[in-house]
Coordinates of C-alpha atoms in Angstrom, one line a residue:
X1 CA 1.5 5.2 -47.6
X2 CA 3.5 7.0 -50.2
X3 CA 0.7 9.5 -51.0
X4 CA 1.0 10.7 -47.4
X5 CA 4.7 11.5 -47.9
X6 CA 3.9 13.3 -51.2
X7 CA 1.3 15.5 -49.4
X8 CA 3.9 16.4 -46.7
X9 CA 6.5 17.4 -49.3
X10 CA 3.9 19.6 -51.2
X11 CA 3.0 21.4 -47.9
X12 CA 6.7 21.8 -47.1
X13 CA 7.3 23.5 -50.6
X14 CA 4.4 25.9 -50.0
X15 CA 5.9 27.0 -46.6
X16 CA 9.4 27.3 -48.3
X17 CA 8.0 29.6 -51.0
X18 CA 6.3 31.9 -48.4
X19 CA 9.5 32.2 -46.3
X20 CA 11.7 33.0 -49.3
X21 CA 9.3 35.9 -50.3
X22 CA 9.4 37.4 -46.8
X23 CA 12.7 39.4 -46.2
X24 CA 11.9 40.3 -42.6
X25 CA 14.0 38.7 -39.9
X26 CA 16.2 36.9 -42.4
X27 CA 18.2 35.0 -39.9
X28 CA 15.1 33.7 -38.1
X29 CA 13.6 32.9 -41.4
X30 CA 16.5 30.7 -42.4
X31 CA 16.5 29.0 -38.9
X32 CA 12.8 28.3 -39.2
X33 CA 13.3 27.1 -42.8
X34 CA 16.0 24.7 -41.6
X35 CA 14.1 23.5 -38.5
X36 CA 10.7 22.8 -40.1
X37 CA 11.8 20.3 -42.6
X38 CA 14.2 18.7 -40.1
X39 CA 11.3 18.1 -37.7
X40 CA 9.0 17.1 -40.5
X41 CA 11.4 14.5 -41.9
X42 CA 12.1 13.1 -38.5
X43 CA 8.4 12.8 -37.8
X44 CA 7.6 11.3 -41.2
X45 CA 10.6 8.9 -40.9
X46 CA 9.5 7.7 -37.5
X47 CA 5.9 6.9 -38.7
X48 CA 7.1 5.3 -42.0
X49 CA 9.6 3.2 -40.1
X50 CA 6.8 2.0 -37.8
X51 CA 4.7 1.2 -40.8
X52 CA 7.5 -0.9 -42.4
X53 CA 8.0 -2.8 -39.1
X54 CA 4.3 -3.6 -39.1
X55 CA 4.3 -4.7 -42.7
X56 CA 7.4 -6.9 -42.2
X57 CA 5.8 -8.6 -39.2
X58 CA 2.5 -9.0 -41.1
X59 CA 4.3 -10.7 -44.0
X60 CA 6.2 -13.1 -41.7
X61 CA 3.0 -14.0 -39.9
X62 CA 1.2 -14.7 -43.1
X63 CA 4.1 -16.9 -44.3
X64 CA 4.1 -18.9 -41.0
X65 CA 0.3 -19.2 -41.1
X66 CA 0.3 -20.4 -44.7
X67 CA 2.9 -23.1 -44.1
X68 CA 1.0 -24.3 -41.1
X69 CA -2.2 -24.5 -43.2
X70 CA -0.3 -26.4 -45.9
X71 CA 0.9 -29.0 -43.4
X72 CA -2.7 -29.7 -42.4
X73 CA -4.2 -28.9 -45.8
X74 CA -6.8 -31.7 -45.8
X75 CA -7.3 -31.8 -42.1
X76 CA -10.3 -30.4 -40.3
X77 CA -7.9 -28.2 -38.3
X78 CA -6.5 -26.4 -41.3
X79 CA -8.2 -23.0 -40.8
X80 CA -7.7 -23.1 -37.1
X81 CA -4.0 -23.8 -37.6
X82 CA -3.7 -20.8 -39.9
X83 CA -5.4 -18.5 -37.4
X84 CA -3.3 -19.9 -34.5
X85 CA 0.0 -19.4 -36.3
X86 CA -0.9 -16.0 -37.5
X87 CA -2.0 -14.8 -34.1
X88 CA 1.2 -16.2 -32.6
X89 CA 3.3 -14.2 -35.0
X90 CA 1.2 -11.0 -35.2
X91 CA -0.3 -10.4 -31.7
X92 CA -3.5 -8.4 -31.4
X93 CA -2.7 -4.6 -31.3
X94 CA 0.9 -5.0 -32.4
X95 CA 2.4 -1.5 -32.4
X96 CA -1.1 -0.1 -31.9
X97 CA -2.4 -1.5 -35.1
X98 CA -5.9 -2.6 -36.0
X99 CA -6.2 -5.6 -38.3
X100 CA -8.4 -6.7 -41.2
X101 CA -8.0 -10.4 -42.0
X102 CA -6.4 -12.6 -42.6
X103 CA -8.7 -13.6 -45.4
X104 CA -8.2 -17.2 -46.8
X105 CA -8.6 -18.4 -50.3
X106 CA -8.2 -22.2 -50.5
X107 CA -8.0 -24.0 -53.8
X108 CA -8.1 -27.7 -53.1
X109 CA -7.6 -28.6 -56.8
X110 CA -4.3 -26.9 -57.1
X111 CA -3.6 -27.4 -53.3
X112 CA -2.9 -23.7 -52.9
X113 CA -3.5 -21.4 -49.9
X114 CA -3.7 -17.6 -50.5
X115 CA -3.8 -15.3 -47.5
X116 CA -4.3 -11.5 -47.3
X117 CA -4.3 -9.1 -44.4
X118 CA -4.3 -5.3 -43.9
X119 CA -3.1 -3.4 -40.8
X120 CA -3.8 0.3 -39.9
X121 CA -1.5 2.1 -37.4
X122 CA -2.0 5.6 -35.8
X123 CA 0.6 8.1 -36.7
X124 CA 2.7 9.9 -34.1
X125 CA 3.8 13.0 -36.0
X126 CA 2.1 12.9 -39.4
X127 CA -1.3 13.7 -37.8
X128 CA 0.0 17.3 -37.4
X129 CA -0.2 17.3 -41.2
X130 CA -3.7 15.9 -41.3
X131 CA -2.8 12.2 -41.7
X132 CA -3.9 10.3 -38.6
X133 CA -3.1 6.8 -39.8
X134 CA -1.1 4.7 -42.2
X135 CA -2.3 1.4 -43.8
X136 CA -0.1 -1.5 -44.9
X137 CA -1.1 -4.8 -46.4
X138 CA 0.6 -8.1 -47.2
X139 CA -0.2 -11.5 -48.8
X140 CA 1.3 -15.0 -49.0
X141 CA 0.7 -18.0 -51.2
X142 CA 1.7 -21.5 -50.2
X143 CA 1.6 -24.4 -52.6
X144 CA 1.8 -28.0 -51.4
X145 CA 4.3 -29.4 -53.8
X146 CA 4.5 -33.1 -54.0
X147 CA 7.9 -34.4 -55.2
X148 CA 8.0 -37.7 -57.0
X149 CA 7.6 -40.2 -54.2
X150 CA 7.5 -44.0 -53.8
X151 CA 6.4 -45.2 -50.3
X152 CA 5.8 -48.7 -48.9
X153 CA 3.8 -49.1 -45.7
X154 CA 5.2 -52.1 -43.8
X155 CA 2.5 -53.0 -41.2
X156 CA 2.9 -55.4 -38.3
X157 CA 0.2 -58.1 -38.5
X158 CA 1.3 -60.2 -35.5
X159 CA -1.3 -61.5 -33.0
X160 CA -0.8 -58.6 -30.6
X161 CA -2.2 -56.2 -33.1
X162 CA -5.6 -57.6 -32.1
X163 CA -5.1 -56.0 -28.6
X164 CA -6.6 -52.7 -27.5
X165 CA -5.1 -49.6 -29.0
X166 CA -5.6 -47.8 -25.7
X167 CA -8.0 -45.3 -27.2
X168 CA -10.9 -47.4 -28.4
X169 CA -10.8 -50.3 -30.9
X170 CA -7.9 -52.7 -31.7
X171 CA -4.4 -51.8 -32.7
X172 CA -4.9 -52.9 -36.2
X173 CA -8.0 -50.8 -36.6
X174 CA -6.1 -47.8 -35.4
X175 CA -3.3 -48.6 -37.9
X176 CA -5.8 -48.9 -40.7
X177 CA -7.4 -45.5 -39.8
X178 CA -4.0 -43.8 -39.5
X179 CA -2.6 -45.2 -42.7
X180 CA -5.8 -44.2 -44.5
X181 CA -5.3 -40.6 -43.4
X182 CA -1.7 -40.7 -44.6
X183 CA -2.8 -41.9 -48.1
X184 CA -5.5 -39.2 -48.2
X185 CA -3.0 -36.5 -47.3
X186 CA -0.5 -37.6 -49.9
X187 CA -3.1 -38.0 -52.7
X188 CA -5.0 -34.9 -51.7
X189 CA -8.1 -34.4 -53.9
X190 CA -6.7 -36.6 -56.7
X191 CA -7.9 -40.1 -57.5
X192 CA -4.5 -40.9 -58.9
X193 CA -1.1 -39.1 -59.2
X194 CA 1.5 -39.7 -61.8
X195 CA 4.4 -39.2 -59.4
X196 CA 3.1 -40.8 -56.3
X197 CA 3.1 -44.6 -55.7
X198 CA 2.3 -46.4 -52.5
X199 CA 2.6 -50.1 -51.6
X200 CA 1.6 -52.2 -48.6
X201 CA 3.5 -55.0 -47.1
X202 CA 1.8 -56.9 -44.2
X203 CA 4.0 -59.2 -42.1
X204 CA 4.1 -61.3 -39.0
X205 CA 6.4 -64.2 -38.3
X206 CA 6.9 -64.4 -42.1
X207 CA 5.7 -62.6 -45.2
X208 CA 3.1 -63.8 -47.8
X209 CA 4.8 -62.9 -51.1
X210 CA 1.7 -63.4 -53.3
X211 CA 0.1 -60.3 -54.8
X212 CA -2.8 -59.3 -52.6
X213 CA -6.2 -60.2 -54.1
X214 CA -4.9 -62.8 -56.6
X215 CA -5.7 -66.5 -56.1
X216 CA -3.0 -69.2 -56.2
X217 CA -3.5 -72.1 -58.7
X218 CA -0.7 -74.7 -58.6
X219 CA -1.7 -75.9 -62.1
X220 CA -0.5 -72.5 -63.4
X221 CA 3.0 -72.7 -61.7
X222 CA 5.8 -72.2 -64.3
X223 CA 9.5 -72.9 -64.4
X224 CA 12.2 -70.7 -65.9
X225 CA 15.7 -71.8 -67.0
X226 CA 18.6 -70.0 -65.4
X227 CA 22.3 -70.4 -65.3
X228 CA 23.3 -73.4 -63.1
X229 CA 23.7 -72.6 -59.4
X230 CA 24.0 -74.5 -56.2
X231 CA 20.8 -74.6 -54.3
X232 CA 21.8 -73.3 -50.8
X233 CA 19.1 -75.4 -49.1
X234 CA 19.7 -78.7 -50.7
X235 CA 23.3 -78.2 -51.6
X236 CA 22.7 -79.6 -55.1
X237 CA 23.1 -78.0 -58.5
X238 CA 20.0 -76.8 -60.4
X239 CA 19.3 -74.7 -63.5
X240 CA 15.7 -73.6 -63.1
X241 CA 13.5 -71.7 -60.7
X242 CA 9.7 -71.6 -60.3
X243 CA 7.0 -69.0 -60.3
X244 CA 3.5 -69.2 -58.9
X245 CA 0.8 -67.6 -61.0
X246 CA 0.1 -64.9 -58.5
X247 CA 3.7 -63.9 -57.4
X248 CA 6.7 -62.4 -59.1
X249 CA 9.0 -64.0 -56.5
X250 CA 11.4 -66.7 -57.9
X251 CA 11.2 -70.0 -55.9
X252 CA 13.8 -72.7 -55.3
X253 CA 11.2 -75.4 -55.8
X254 CA 7.7 -75.8 -57.1
X255 CA 5.3 -74.8 -54.3
X256 CA 2.9 -77.3 -52.9
X257 CA -0.8 -77.2 -54.1
X258 CA -1.8 -76.0 -50.7
X259 CA 1.0 -73.3 -50.5
X260 CA -0.1 -70.4 -48.4
X261 CA 2.2 -68.0 -50.1
X262 CA 5.0 -67.5 -47.5
X263 CA 8.7 -68.0 -48.0
X264 CA 11.6 -68.5 -45.6
X265 CA 14.2 -65.8 -45.1
X266 CA 17.3 -66.4 -47.2
X267 CA 19.6 -67.5 -44.4
X268 CA 21.5 -70.7 -43.5
X269 CA 22.2 -71.2 -39.8
X270 CA 25.5 -73.0 -40.4
X271 CA 27.9 -70.7 -38.7
X272 CA 29.0 -69.2 -41.9
X273 CA 27.8 -65.6 -42.0
X274 CA 28.5 -65.5 -45.8
X275 CA 25.7 -68.1 -46.3
X276 CA 23.3 -65.2 -46.0
X277 CA 21.4 -63.0 -48.5
X278 CA 18.7 -62.0 -46.0
X279 CA 19.8 -58.3 -46.0
X280 CA 20.3 -58.1 -49.8
X281 CA 18.2 -57.3 -52.8
X282 CA 17.2 -59.7 -55.6
X283 CA 19.0 -62.8 -56.8
X284 CA 22.6 -62.7 -55.4
X285 CA 25.7 -64.9 -55.2
X286 CA 27.5 -64.9 -52.0
X287 CA 30.3 -67.2 -50.9
X288 CA 29.1 -70.7 -50.0
X289 CA 25.6 -70.0 -51.3
X290 CA 23.8 -68.9 -54.5
X291 CA 20.5 -67.3 -53.6
X292 CA 18.8 -67.2 -56.9
X293 CA 15.4 -67.6 -55.4
X294 CA 13.5 -68.1 -52.1
X295 CA 12.4 -71.3 -50.5
X296 CA 8.6 -71.7 -50.3
X297 CA 7.2 -72.7 -47.0
X298 CA 5.1 -75.8 -47.2
X299 CA 3.9 -78.1 -44.4
X300 CA 7.3 -77.9 -42.9
X301 CA 6.5 -74.5 -41.5
X302 CA 2.8 -73.9 -42.2
X303 CA 0.1 -75.7 -40.3
X304 CA -1.4 -78.8 -41.8
X305 CA -5.0 -78.3 -43.0
X306 CA -7.4 -78.2 -40.0
X307 CA -4.5 -78.2 -37.6
X308 CA -2.2 -75.8 -35.9
X309 CA 0.7 -78.2 -36.2
X310 CA 3.4 -78.4 -38.9
X311 CA 6.4 -80.6 -39.5
X312 CA 8.6 -78.3 -37.3
X313 CA 6.2 -78.6 -34.4
X314 CA 8.0 -79.4 -31.1
X315 CA 6.2 -80.7 -28.1
X316 CA 2.8 -80.2 -29.7
X317 CA 3.3 -76.5 -30.2
X318 CA 1.4 -74.7 -32.9
X319 CA 3.1 -73.1 -35.9
X320 CA 3.1 -69.5 -36.6
X321 CA 0.7 -69.0 -39.5
X322 CA 1.4 -67.3 -42.9
X323 CA -0.4 -63.9 -42.8
X324 CA -3.8 -63.8 -44.6
X325 CA -2.8 -60.9 -46.8
X326 CA -0.2 -60.6 -49.5
X327 CA 1.9 -57.7 -50.8
X328 CA 0.2 -54.8 -52.6
X329 CA 2.9 -53.5 -55.0
X330 CA 3.4 -49.8 -55.7
X331 CA 0.3 -48.2 -57.1
X332 CA -0.6 -44.7 -58.1
X333 CA -4.4 -45.1 -57.8
X334 CA -5.7 -43.9 -54.5
X335 CA -8.6 -46.3 -54.1
X336 CA -6.4 -49.3 -54.8
X337 CA -4.2 -48.3 -51.9
X338 CA -7.1 -47.6 -49.6
X339 CA -8.6 -51.0 -50.5
X340 CA -5.3 -52.7 -49.6
X341 CA -5.2 -51.0 -46.2
X342 CA -8.9 -51.7 -45.4
X343 CA -8.3 -55.5 -46.0
X344 CA -5.8 -55.6 -43.1
X345 CA -7.9 -57.7 -40.7
X346 CA -7.3 -60.7 -38.3
X347 CA -3.7 -60.3 -37.2
X348 CA -2.0 -63.6 -36.3
X349 CA 1.5 -65.0 -35.6
X350 CA 4.8 -63.8 -34.1
X351 CA 7.0 -60.8 -34.8
X352 CA 9.7 -60.9 -37.5
X353 CA 10.6 -57.3 -38.2
X354 CA 13.5 -58.1 -40.5
X355 CA 11.2 -60.0 -42.8
X356 CA 8.7 -57.1 -42.9
X357 CA 11.4 -54.5 -43.6
X358 CA 13.2 -56.6 -46.1
X359 CA 10.2 -57.2 -48.3
X360 CA 9.2 -53.5 -48.0
X361 CA 12.6 -52.7 -49.5
X362 CA 12.1 -55.2 -52.3
X363 CA 8.7 -53.9 -53.1
X364 CA 10.1 -50.4 -53.3
X365 CA 12.9 -51.1 -55.8
X366 CA 12.8 -51.6 -59.5
X367 CA 15.0 -54.8 -59.4
X368 CA 13.3 -58.2 -59.3
X369 CA 11.2 -59.6 -57.9
X370 CA 8.9 -56.5 -57.7
X371 CA 9.5 -54.3 -60.7
X372 CA 6.7 -51.6 -60.4
X373 CA 9.2 -48.9 -59.4
X374 CA 10.8 -46.8 -62.2
X375 CA 14.5 -47.6 -62.9
X376 CA 16.8 -44.6 -63.3
X377 CA 14.0 -42.0 -63.5
X378 CA 14.9 -38.7 -65.3
X379 CA 13.3 -36.7 -62.4
X380 CA 13.9 -36.4 -58.7
X381 CA 12.5 -39.3 -56.8
X382 CA 12.4 -40.0 -53.1
X383 CA 11.8 -43.6 -51.8
X384 CA 10.6 -44.2 -48.2
X385 CA 9.4 -47.0 -46.0
X386 CA 7.0 -46.4 -43.1
X387 CA 7.5 -49.3 -40.6
X388 CA 4.9 -49.9 -37.9
X389 CA 5.3 -52.5 -35.1
X390 CA 3.9 -53.0 -31.7
X391 CA 6.3 -55.7 -30.6
X392 CA 9.8 -57.1 -30.2
X393 CA 11.4 -59.6 -32.5
X394 CA 10.3 -63.1 -31.3
X395 CA 10.9 -66.6 -32.7
X396 CA 8.1 -68.9 -33.6
X397 CA 7.7 -72.5 -34.8
X398 CA 7.9 -72.3 -38.6
X399 CA 8.8 -68.7 -38.7
X400 CA 10.8 -67.1 -41.5
X401 CA 14.1 -68.2 -39.9
X402 CA 12.9 -71.8 -39.4
X403 CA 13.0 -71.2 -35.6
X404 CA 16.8 -71.5 -35.7
X405 CA 17.2 -68.7 -33.2
X406 CA 14.8 -70.3 -30.8
X407 CA 11.3 -69.6 -29.7
X408 CA 10.0 -66.5 -28.1
X409 CA 12.1 -63.6 -26.9
X410 CA 15.4 -65.6 -26.7
X411 CA 15.5 -65.2 -30.5
X412 CA 15.5 -61.4 -30.2
X413 CA 19.2 -60.6 -30.1
X414 CA 20.0 -62.6 -33.3
X415 CA 17.0 -61.1 -35.1
X416 CA 17.8 -57.6 -33.8
X417 CA 21.3 -57.8 -35.2
X418 CA 20.0 -58.9 -38.6
X419 CA 17.4 -56.1 -38.5
X420 CA 20.1 -53.5 -38.0
X421 CA 22.3 -54.9 -40.8
X422 CA 19.3 -54.8 -43.1
X423 CA 18.3 -51.2 -42.1
X424 CA 21.9 -50.0 -42.7
X425 CA 21.8 -51.4 -46.2
X426 CA 18.5 -49.8 -46.9
X427 CA 19.5 -46.4 -45.7
X428 CA 22.8 -46.7 -47.7
X429 CA 20.6 -47.2 -50.7
X430 CA 19.1 -43.8 -50.2
X431 CA 15.8 -44.9 -48.8
X432 CA 14.3 -43.0 -45.9
X433 CA 13.0 -45.2 -43.1
X434 CA 10.3 -43.9 -40.8
X435 CA 9.7 -46.1 -37.7
X436 CA 6.6 -46.1 -35.4
X437 CA 6.8 -47.9 -32.1
X438 CA 3.2 -48.5 -31.3
X439 CA 1.7 -49.2 -27.8
X440 CA 4.8 -51.1 -26.6
X441 CA 7.0 -48.7 -24.5
X442 CA 9.9 -51.1 -24.0
X443 CA 13.1 -49.2 -23.6
X444 CA 15.3 -51.8 -25.4
X445 CA 12.9 -51.9 -28.3
X446 CA 12.9 -48.1 -28.4
X447 CA 16.7 -47.9 -28.9
X448 CA 16.6 -50.6 -31.5
X449 CA 14.0 -48.9 -33.5
X450 CA 15.7 -45.5 -33.2
X451 CA 18.8 -47.1 -34.8
X452 CA 16.7 -48.6 -37.5
X453 CA 15.1 -45.3 -38.4
X454 CA 16.8 -42.6 -40.6
X455 CA 17.1 -40.5 -37.4
X456 CA 16.6 -41.2 -33.7
X457 CA 13.8 -38.5 -33.3
X458 CA 10.9 -37.2 -35.2
X459 CA 10.2 -37.0 -38.1
X460 CA 11.9 -40.4 -38.5
X461 CA 11.3 -42.2 -35.2
X462 CA 8.0 -42.0 -33.2
X463 CA 6.6 -43.6 -30.2
X464 CA 2.8 -43.7 -30.3
X465 CA 1.3 -44.9 -27.0
X466 CA -2.2 -45.3 -28.3
X467 CA -4.4 -45.1 -31.4
X468 CA -5.0 -41.3 -31.1
X469 CA -1.3 -40.7 -31.0
X470 CA -0.8 -43.0 -33.9
X471 CA -3.2 -41.0 -36.0
X472 CA -1.1 -37.8 -35.3
X473 CA 2.1 -39.6 -36.1
X474 CA 1.0 -40.8 -39.5
X475 CA -0.3 -37.3 -40.2
X476 CA 3.1 -35.8 -39.3
X477 CA 4.9 -38.4 -41.5
X478 CA 2.6 -37.6 -44.4
X479 CA 3.3 -33.9 -44.0
X480 CA 7.0 -34.5 -43.9
X481 CA 6.8 -36.4 -47.2
X482 CA 5.2 -33.4 -48.7
X483 CA 7.5 -30.5 -49.6
X484 CA 6.1 -27.1 -49.1
X485 CA 7.4 -24.0 -50.9
X486 CA 6.5 -20.4 -50.9
X487 CA 5.2 -19.5 -54.3
X488 CA 5.5 -15.7 -53.8

């Protein structure tokens, strides 16, 4: 564009020299001499200003398109998203321009998008000087920048997750598919990432605290000496805790040979709210109780072999079963995380959201029992929990609270209050909580989960009415976890 202005100034100097050498009609000469450059500069200025407006709009459109493409970098819609956002910000024929591009250069290894476009506009005045058009161009580069990130997926595995997702397949199959896409977006083309760790915590009426994929052998149970404390369950003093061979969780007693891997919530229903460590991390001392470990659930709360009954059975009712799947701790290997998600089959049991959220928090933190997280990192680290549930808190025989709040929905108010207290502690700890209300449109549940989430609307709280919507929600959460920046 600048060479056009140089040509105009050269022609203007030629005219000036001719006029200065001609002494006839001196006054008219000076008027002409003054008028010509005035008209010329106004004309050139008008065309140049139009060109700058086009260039500015072109740059903004490329930036918007690049960011849109970055958000859907590994999705099939990426290129379509780029074109759609570009078109929305740079309409066809803008200020009479004709367009070349945008051309796209995608580097999936470095997760970079480079865009380039050129626009040509007709001149209004400069065509009198032989320049019929001006051309401007612009480019944008967007880099998907992943900050250090630890994420735990807390997935509801209660019996209703076997029901239809509303868009084909079961709810749990929709959850597996959506969670798989989230992992794929976060890892991108890498098989592992140094600053990305993802864990999985399945839960129902209680949580299986064994490490997923590791078998339990009671002969390998060990004990560890600790400072003397009062066992809050028995009320007696003891100075040791126990560890199963496949779990880092300290236990108040040696688990039975047939232990399924579940533990009761750390709570005493004795009217003393201080007898409660349910919403706290790790071994803690609170008034009236020392919660140095968790109580393993034996036949008191888990079904006897070959039976749906347990010692807590009332009126022949069946006990809520321990989930089939244990906790997959934080891991930076993509395939390990995908394997943990793919194993989530056969949901069973009731809904105990506080248990699922509480163990997700414990798996996310460097304090015992799970210690995979880095303590005091010398880099910026964001921790987050993605909580998915399709139901309301309900009590069940042998659930994590020993059915002290009752069976079915009457247990809801007590469990809801405990869930909110836990969520507030987690958020105060700097952890982001994303909550997905799946398939269940209950208004009371909606308000509860909005309060649990880090915010009452997206990107923190979502309602997904069916499997297709769930896929989009997980995609949006994954993209929110990715920080985009304009490289240049």
